Amino acid sequence: MEESNKKIVVCPNCGVEQEYNSEFPYCKRCGLFLPESLLNKKEKVSSTKETLRGGAILLFLLFVLIFIFYSRFYASIGMIFTVILYIISFFITKREDITEKDKREKASP
């Protein structure tokens, strides 16, 4: 019965779920201030978008090095590909948000 009285908060920055403590309202992982308005909101940060964007940025930097030292043609194609991949990551997050909302609506009676 005590579990229903727990106030759970999800950090909007890193997505960790933790019990809300009014004396120390900060995220245990990243230190972000957690206002009471975030209580019982179960929205997690999509890790897919972060992974895709980070990978696109790292690939872009790799292709910059390839451009400088090896081949301008292949590096230009790779840079264009990574920019397109980075832009696509914005649309993927919207699709994931829609599917997560649908799952929550179906789960709650």
Tab-separated table of N, CA and C in Angstrom:
chain	number	residue	atom	x	y	z
A	1	MET	N	0.808	-1.184	0.000
A	1	MET	CA	0.000	0.000	0.000
A	1	MET	C	0.859	1.260	0.000
A	2	GLU	N	2.063	1.135	0.490
A	2	GLU	CA	2.948	2.283	0.520
A	2	GLU	C	3.413	2.652	-0.883
A	3	GLU	N	3.441	1.685	-1.807
A	3	GLU	CA	3.903	1.952	-3.150
A	3	GLU	C	2.992	2.935	-3.869
A	4	SER	N	1.688	2.925	-3.585
A	4	SER	CA	0.781	3.839	-4.256
A	4	SER	C	0.961	5.268	-3.754
A	5	ASN	N	1.530	5.447	-2.558
A	5	ASN	CA	1.756	6.780	-2.017
A	5	ASN	C	3.076	7.393	-2.478
A	6	LYS	N	3.934	6.611	-3.138
A	6	LYS	CA	5.213	7.124	-3.602
A	6	LYS	C	4.998	8.092	-4.752
A	7	LYS	N	5.741	9.169	-4.716
A	7	LYS	CA	5.683	10.142	-5.788
A	7	LYS	C	6.859	9.871	-6.722
A	8	ILE	N	6.540	9.427	-7.927
A	8	ILE	CA	7.566	9.093	-8.905
A	8	ILE	C	7.702	10.256	-9.880
A	9	VAL	N	8.949	10.622	-10.147
A	9	VAL	CA	9.227	11.690	-11.103
A	9	VAL	C	10.234	11.167	-12.121
A	10	VAL	N	10.054	11.575	-13.380
A	10	VAL	CA	10.948	11.179	-14.456
A	10	VAL	C	11.717	12.419	-14.896
A	11	CYS	N	13.018	12.315	-14.905
A	11	CYS	CA	13.869	13.439	-15.298
A	11	CYS	C	13.714	13.699	-16.798
A	12	PRO	N	13.363	14.928	-17.191
A	12	PRO	CA	13.220	15.211	-18.621
A	12	PRO	C	14.555	15.259	-19.363
A	13	ASN	N	15.647	15.356	-18.643
A	13	ASN	CA	16.964	15.435	-19.272
A	13	ASN	C	17.538	14.055	-19.575
A	14	CYS	N	17.591	13.182	-18.568
A	14	CYS	CA	18.219	11.873	-18.768
A	14	CYS	C	17.224	10.708	-18.753
A	15	GLY	N	15.993	10.934	-18.290
A	15	GLY	CA	14.966	9.908	-18.363
A	15	GLY	C	14.934	8.928	-17.207
A	16	VAL	N	15.688	9.164	-16.144
A	16	VAL	CA	15.715	8.240	-15.022
A	16	VAL	C	14.464	8.447	-14.157
A	17	GLU	N	13.875	7.336	-13.716
A	17	GLU	CA	12.729	7.391	-12.804
A	17	GLU	C	13.243	7.308	-11.379
A	18	GLN	N	12.726	8.185	-10.528
A	18	GLN	CA	13.144	8.168	-9.135
A	18	GLN	C	12.021	8.675	-8.258
A	19	GLU	N	12.123	8.372	-6.986
A	19	GLU	CA	11.143	8.846	-6.025
A	19	GLU	C	11.398	10.323	-5.742
A	20	TYR	N	10.331	11.124	-5.719
A	20	TYR	CA	10.469	12.564	-5.516
A	20	TYR	C	10.730	12.866	-4.043
A	21	ASN	N	11.739	13.659	-3.793
A	21	ASN	CA	12.095	14.076	-2.445
A	21	ASN	C	12.009	15.606	-2.413
A	22	SER	N	11.074	16.146	-1.629
A	22	SER	CA	10.884	17.597	-1.601
A	22	SER	C	12.062	18.325	-0.953
A	23	GLU	N	12.831	17.637	-0.128
A	23	GLU	CA	13.997	18.261	0.495
A	23	GLU	C	15.178	18.368	-0.475
A	24	PHE	N	15.262	17.449	-1.408
A	24	PHE	CA	16.332	17.453	-2.408
A	24	PHE	C	15.716	17.188	-3.776
A	25	PRO	N	15.116	18.219	-4.419
A	25	PRO	CA	14.399	18.006	-5.685
A	25	PRO	C	15.302	18.047	-6.911
A	26	TYR	N	16.335	17.235	-6.912
A	26	TYR	CA	17.260	17.192	-8.035
A	26	TYR	C	17.409	15.753	-8.519
A	27	CYS	N	17.699	15.603	-9.799
A	27	CYS	CA	17.904	14.284	-10.376
A	27	CYS	C	19.170	13.661	-9.789
A	28	LYS	N	19.079	12.364	-9.471
A	28	LYS	CA	20.230	11.674	-8.876
A	28	LYS	C	21.331	11.411	-9.894
A	29	ARG	N	20.976	11.348	-11.175
A	29	ARG	CA	21.972	11.051	-12.189
A	29	ARG	C	22.615	12.317	-12.763
A	30	CYS	N	21.781	13.280	-13.211
A	30	CYS	CA	22.352	14.436	-13.911
A	30	CYS	C	22.293	15.730	-13.111
A	31	GLY	N	21.544	15.790	-11.999
A	31	GLY	CA	21.508	16.970	-11.148
A	31	GLY	C	20.534	18.048	-11.570
A	32	LEU	N	19.653	17.762	-12.526
A	32	LEU	CA	18.676	18.737	-12.987
A	32	LEU	C	17.615	18.979	-11.914
A	33	PHE	N	17.198	20.240	-11.742
A	33	PHE	CA	16.138	20.564	-10.790
A	33	PHE	C	14.823	19.987	-11.287
A	34	LEU	N	14.097	19.294	-10.411
A	34	LEU	CA	12.842	18.646	-10.763
A	34	LEU	C	11.694	19.340	-10.034
A	35	PRO	N	10.914	20.178	-10.715
A	35	PRO	CA	9.785	20.831	-10.060
A	35	PRO	C	8.662	19.835	-9.792
A	36	GLU	N	7.741	20.209	-8.902
A	36	GLU	CA	6.635	19.308	-8.548
A	36	GLU	C	5.678	19.082	-9.710
A	37	SER	N	5.730	19.929	-10.726
A	37	SER	CA	4.843	19.751	-11.877
A	37	SER	C	5.177	18.489	-12.673
A	38	LEU	N	6.349	17.918	-12.461
A	38	LEU	CA	6.754	16.700	-13.170
A	38	LEU	C	6.302	15.420	-12.477
A	39	LEU	N	5.648	15.531	-11.345
A	39	LEU	CA	5.253	14.346	-10.591
A	39	LEU	C	4.298	13.469	-11.383
A	40	ASN	N	4.541	12.158	-11.323
A	40	ASN	CA	3.713	11.114	-11.917
A	40	ASN	C	3.561	11.235	-13.431
A	41	LYS	N	4.464	11.927	-14.089
A	41	LYS	CA	4.501	11.926	-15.539
A	41	LYS	C	5.496	10.869	-15.964
A	42	LYS	N	5.046	9.890	-16.715
A	42	LYS	CA	5.880	8.738	-17.067
A	42	LYS	C	6.403	8.852	-18.504
A	43	GLU	N	6.872	10.024	-18.903
A	43	GLU	CA	7.411	10.195	-20.243
A	43	GLU	C	8.923	10.130	-20.185
A	44	LYS	N	9.479	9.160	-20.857
A	44	LYS	CA	10.925	8.998	-20.880
A	44	LYS	C	11.496	9.620	-22.144
A	45	VAL	N	12.745	9.991	-22.061
A	45	VAL	CA	13.447	10.528	-23.216
A	45	VAL	C	13.735	9.380	-24.163
A	46	SER	N	13.507	9.603	-25.440
A	46	SER	CA	13.748	8.564	-26.421
A	46	SER	C	15.244	8.400	-26.644
A	47	SER	N	15.747	7.240	-26.339
A	47	SER	CA	17.177	7.013	-26.518
A	47	SER	C	17.520	6.781	-27.984
A	48	THR	N	16.528	6.409	-28.805
A	48	THR	CA	16.779	6.173	-30.220
A	48	THR	C	17.204	7.452	-30.915
A	49	LYS	N	16.536	8.550	-30.606
A	49	LYS	CA	16.878	9.809	-31.264
A	49	LYS	C	18.272	10.268	-30.851
A	50	GLU	N	18.614	10.104	-29.581
A	50	GLU	CA	19.931	10.519	-29.121
A	50	GLU	C	21.019	9.667	-29.762
A	51	THR	N	20.792	8.381	-29.861
A	51	THR	CA	21.763	7.482	-30.466
A	51	THR	C	21.951	7.796	-31.937
A	52	LEU	N	20.856	8.038	-32.644
A	52	LEU	CA	20.921	8.325	-34.073
A	52	LEU	C	21.622	9.650	-34.331
A	53	ARG	N	21.303	10.661	-33.557
A	53	ARG	CA	21.944	11.968	-33.750
A	53	ARG	C	23.425	11.918	-33.398
A	54	GLY	N	23.755	11.252	-32.302
A	54	GLY	CA	25.154	11.131	-31.918
A	54	GLY	C	25.960	10.368	-32.953
A	55	GLY	N	25.386	9.296	-33.466
A	55	GLY	CA	26.060	8.527	-34.508
A	55	GLY	C	26.253	9.332	-35.777
A	56	ALA	N	25.260	10.131	-36.133
A	56	ALA	CA	25.373	10.961	-37.331
A	56	ALA	C	26.474	12.005	-37.168
A	57	ILE	N	26.570	12.593	-35.989
A	57	ILE	CA	27.613	13.596	-35.749
A	57	ILE	C	29.000	12.963	-35.805
A	58	LEU	N	29.154	11.795	-35.177
A	58	LEU	CA	30.460	11.124	-35.209
A	58	LEU	C	30.846	10.691	-36.628
A	59	LEU	N	29.871	10.190	-37.385
A	59	LEU	CA	30.162	9.816	-38.765
A	59	LEU	C	30.543	11.027	-39.604
A	60	PHE	N	29.866	12.136	-39.369
A	60	PHE	CA	30.195	13.355	-40.105
A	60	PHE	C	31.643	13.766	-39.844
A	61	LEU	N	32.053	13.719	-38.587
A	61	LEU	CA	33.441	14.069	-38.258
A	61	LEU	C	34.427	13.086	-38.890
A	62	LEU	N	34.058	11.814	-38.931
A	62	LEU	CA	34.905	10.822	-39.585
A	62	LEU	C	35.042	11.138	-41.074
A	63	PHE	N	33.930	11.508	-41.714
A	63	PHE	CA	33.994	11.831	-43.135
A	63	PHE	C	34.753	13.134	-43.398
A	64	VAL	N	34.777	14.035	-42.436
A	64	VAL	CA	35.618	15.229	-42.581
A	64	VAL	C	37.082	14.822	-42.623
A	65	LEU	N	37.474	13.897	-41.751
A	65	LEU	CA	38.857	13.407	-41.785
A	65	LEU	C	39.163	12.677	-43.092
A	66	ILE	N	38.207	11.893	-43.568
A	66	ILE	CA	38.394	11.206	-44.854
A	66	ILE	C	38.529	12.239	-45.969
A	67	PHE	N	37.757	13.314	-45.900
A	67	PHE	CA	37.822	14.375	-46.894
A	67	PHE	C	39.211	15.016	-46.927
A	68	ILE	N	39.776	15.233	-45.753
A	68	ILE	CA	41.078	15.901	-45.674
A	68	ILE	C	42.209	14.979	-46.130
A	69	PHE	N	42.185	13.724	-45.710
A	69	PHE	CA	43.339	12.859	-45.924
A	69	PHE	C	43.221	11.838	-47.056
A	70	TYR	N	41.991	11.489	-47.476
A	70	TYR	CA	41.913	10.366	-48.400
A	70	TYR	C	41.196	10.726	-49.702
A	71	SER	N	39.869	10.886	-49.652
A	71	SER	CA	39.110	11.046	-50.883
A	71	SER	C	38.002	12.077	-50.699
A	72	ARG	N	38.033	13.066	-51.512
A	72	ARG	CA	36.994	14.095	-51.411
A	72	ARG	C	35.647	13.594	-51.922
A	73	PHE	N	35.667	12.727	-52.922
A	73	PHE	CA	34.416	12.222	-53.488
A	73	PHE	C	33.637	11.376	-52.475
A	74	TYR	N	34.271	10.372	-51.902
A	74	TYR	CA	33.593	9.481	-50.957
A	74	TYR	C	33.202	10.222	-49.673
A	75	ALA	N	34.051	11.131	-49.255
A	75	ALA	CA	33.743	11.889	-48.043
A	75	ALA	C	32.552	12.809	-48.265
A	76	SER	N	32.438	13.406	-49.432
A	76	SER	CA	31.292	14.287	-49.717
A	76	SER	C	29.992	13.503	-49.704
A	77	ILE	N	30.007	12.330	-50.288
A	77	ILE	CA	28.817	11.477	-50.279
A	77	ILE	C	28.479	11.067	-48.849
A	78	GLY	N	29.481	10.719	-48.065
A	78	GLY	CA	29.256	10.335	-46.674
A	78	GLY	C	28.709	11.481	-45.838
A	79	MET	N	29.217	12.690	-46.068
A	79	MET	CA	28.708	13.850	-45.320
A	79	MET	C	27.253	14.132	-45.662
A	80	ILE	N	26.913	14.033	-46.922
A	80	ILE	CA	25.515	14.235	-47.328
A	80	ILE	C	24.629	13.177	-46.670
A	81	PHE	N	25.093	11.934	-46.649
A	81	PHE	CA	24.339	10.846	-46.019
A	81	PHE	C	24.117	11.112	-44.524
A	82	THR	N	25.153	11.560	-43.829
A	82	THR	CA	25.012	11.791	-42.387
A	82	THR	C	24.115	12.985	-42.084
A	83	VAL	N	24.129	14.011	-42.923
A	83	VAL	CA	23.216	15.143	-42.727
A	83	VAL	C	21.774	14.677	-42.909
A	84	ILE	N	21.535	13.854	-43.912
A	84	ILE	CA	20.183	13.304	-44.124
A	84	ILE	C	19.782	12.426	-42.942
A	85	LEU	N	20.701	11.626	-42.433
A	85	LEU	CA	20.430	10.783	-41.278
A	85	LEU	C	20.082	11.616	-40.048
A	86	TYR	N	20.805	12.712	-39.851
A	86	TYR	CA	20.537	13.614	-38.719
A	86	TYR	C	19.145	14.240	-38.835
A	87	ILE	N	18.768	14.650	-40.032
A	87	ILE	CA	17.437	15.247	-40.244
A	87	ILE	C	16.348	14.207	-40.041
A	88	ILE	N	16.572	12.990	-40.478
A	88	ILE	CA	15.588	11.915	-40.302
A	88	ILE	C	15.347	11.632	-38.823
A	89	SER	N	16.349	11.825	-37.985
A	89	SER	CA	16.184	11.546	-36.558
A	89	SER	C	15.095	12.416	-35.928
A	90	PHE	N	14.852	13.598	-36.469
A	90	PHE	CA	13.786	14.447	-35.943
A	90	PHE	C	12.411	13.845	-36.240
A	91	PHE	N	12.249	13.225	-37.389
A	91	PHE	CA	10.971	12.626	-37.749
A	91	PHE	C	10.742	11.311	-37.017
A	92	ILE	N	11.793	10.567	-36.737
A	92	ILE	CA	11.666	9.305	-36.011
A	92	ILE	C	11.169	9.548	-34.590
A	93	THR	N	11.619	10.601	-33.950
A	93	THR	CA	11.192	10.867	-32.582
A	93	THR	C	9.707	11.183	-32.538
A	94	LYS	N	9.200	11.880	-33.523
A	94	LYS	CA	7.776	12.177	-33.552
A	94	LYS	C	6.972	10.889	-33.680
A	95	ARG	N	7.421	9.989	-34.500
A	95	ARG	CA	6.729	8.707	-34.679
A	95	ARG	C	6.757	7.896	-33.388
A	96	GLU	N	7.882	7.894	-32.674
A	96	GLU	CA	7.977	7.152	-31.414
A	96	GLU	C	7.071	7.747	-30.355
A	97	ASP	N	6.979	9.082	-30.307
A	97	ASP	CA	6.104	9.719	-29.335
A	97	ASP	C	4.655	9.337	-29.571
A	98	ILE	N	4.252	9.252	-30.840
A	98	ILE	CA	2.880	8.879	-31.161
A	98	ILE	C	2.611	7.445	-30.725
A	99	THR	N	3.531	6.530	-30.995
A	99	THR	CA	3.300	5.137	-30.636
A	99	THR	C	3.305	4.947	-29.120
A	100	GLU	N	4.141	5.698	-28.397
A	100	GLU	CA	4.150	5.582	-26.939
A	100	GLU	C	2.842	6.090	-26.353
A	101	LYS	N	2.291	7.159	-26.912
A	101	LYS	CA	1.013	7.681	-26.433
A	101	LYS	C	-0.104	6.676	-26.704
A	102	ASP	N	-0.062	6.028	-27.872
A	102	ASP	CA	-1.071	5.027	-28.190
A	102	ASP	C	-0.994	3.849	-27.225
A	103	LYS	N	0.206	3.427	-26.874
A	103	LYS	CA	0.376	2.306	-25.944
A	103	LYS	C	-0.171	2.671	-24.564
A	104	ARG	N	0.088	3.907	-24.142
A	104	ARG	CA	-0.417	4.327	-22.829
A	104	ARG	C	-1.942	4.409	-22.811
A	105	GLU	N	-2.530	4.888	-23.900
A	105	GLU	CA	-3.982	4.986	-23.955
A	105	GLU	C	-4.634	3.597	-23.973
A	106	LYS	N	-4.012	2.652	-24.639
A	106	LYS	CA	-4.569	1.298	-24.676
A	106	LYS	C	-4.402	0.601	-23.333
A	107	ALA	N	-3.331	0.894	-22.615
A	107	ALA	CA	-3.074	0.232	-21.333
A	107	ALA	C	-3.985	0.762	-20.235
A	108	SER	N	-4.296	2.046	-20.263
A	108	SER	CA	-5.152	2.612	-19.211
A	108	SER	C	-6.618	2.431	-19.583
A	109	PRO	N	-7.432	1.919	-18.666
A	109	PRO	CA	-8.852	1.670	-18.983
A	109	PRO	C	-9.670	2.923	-19.004
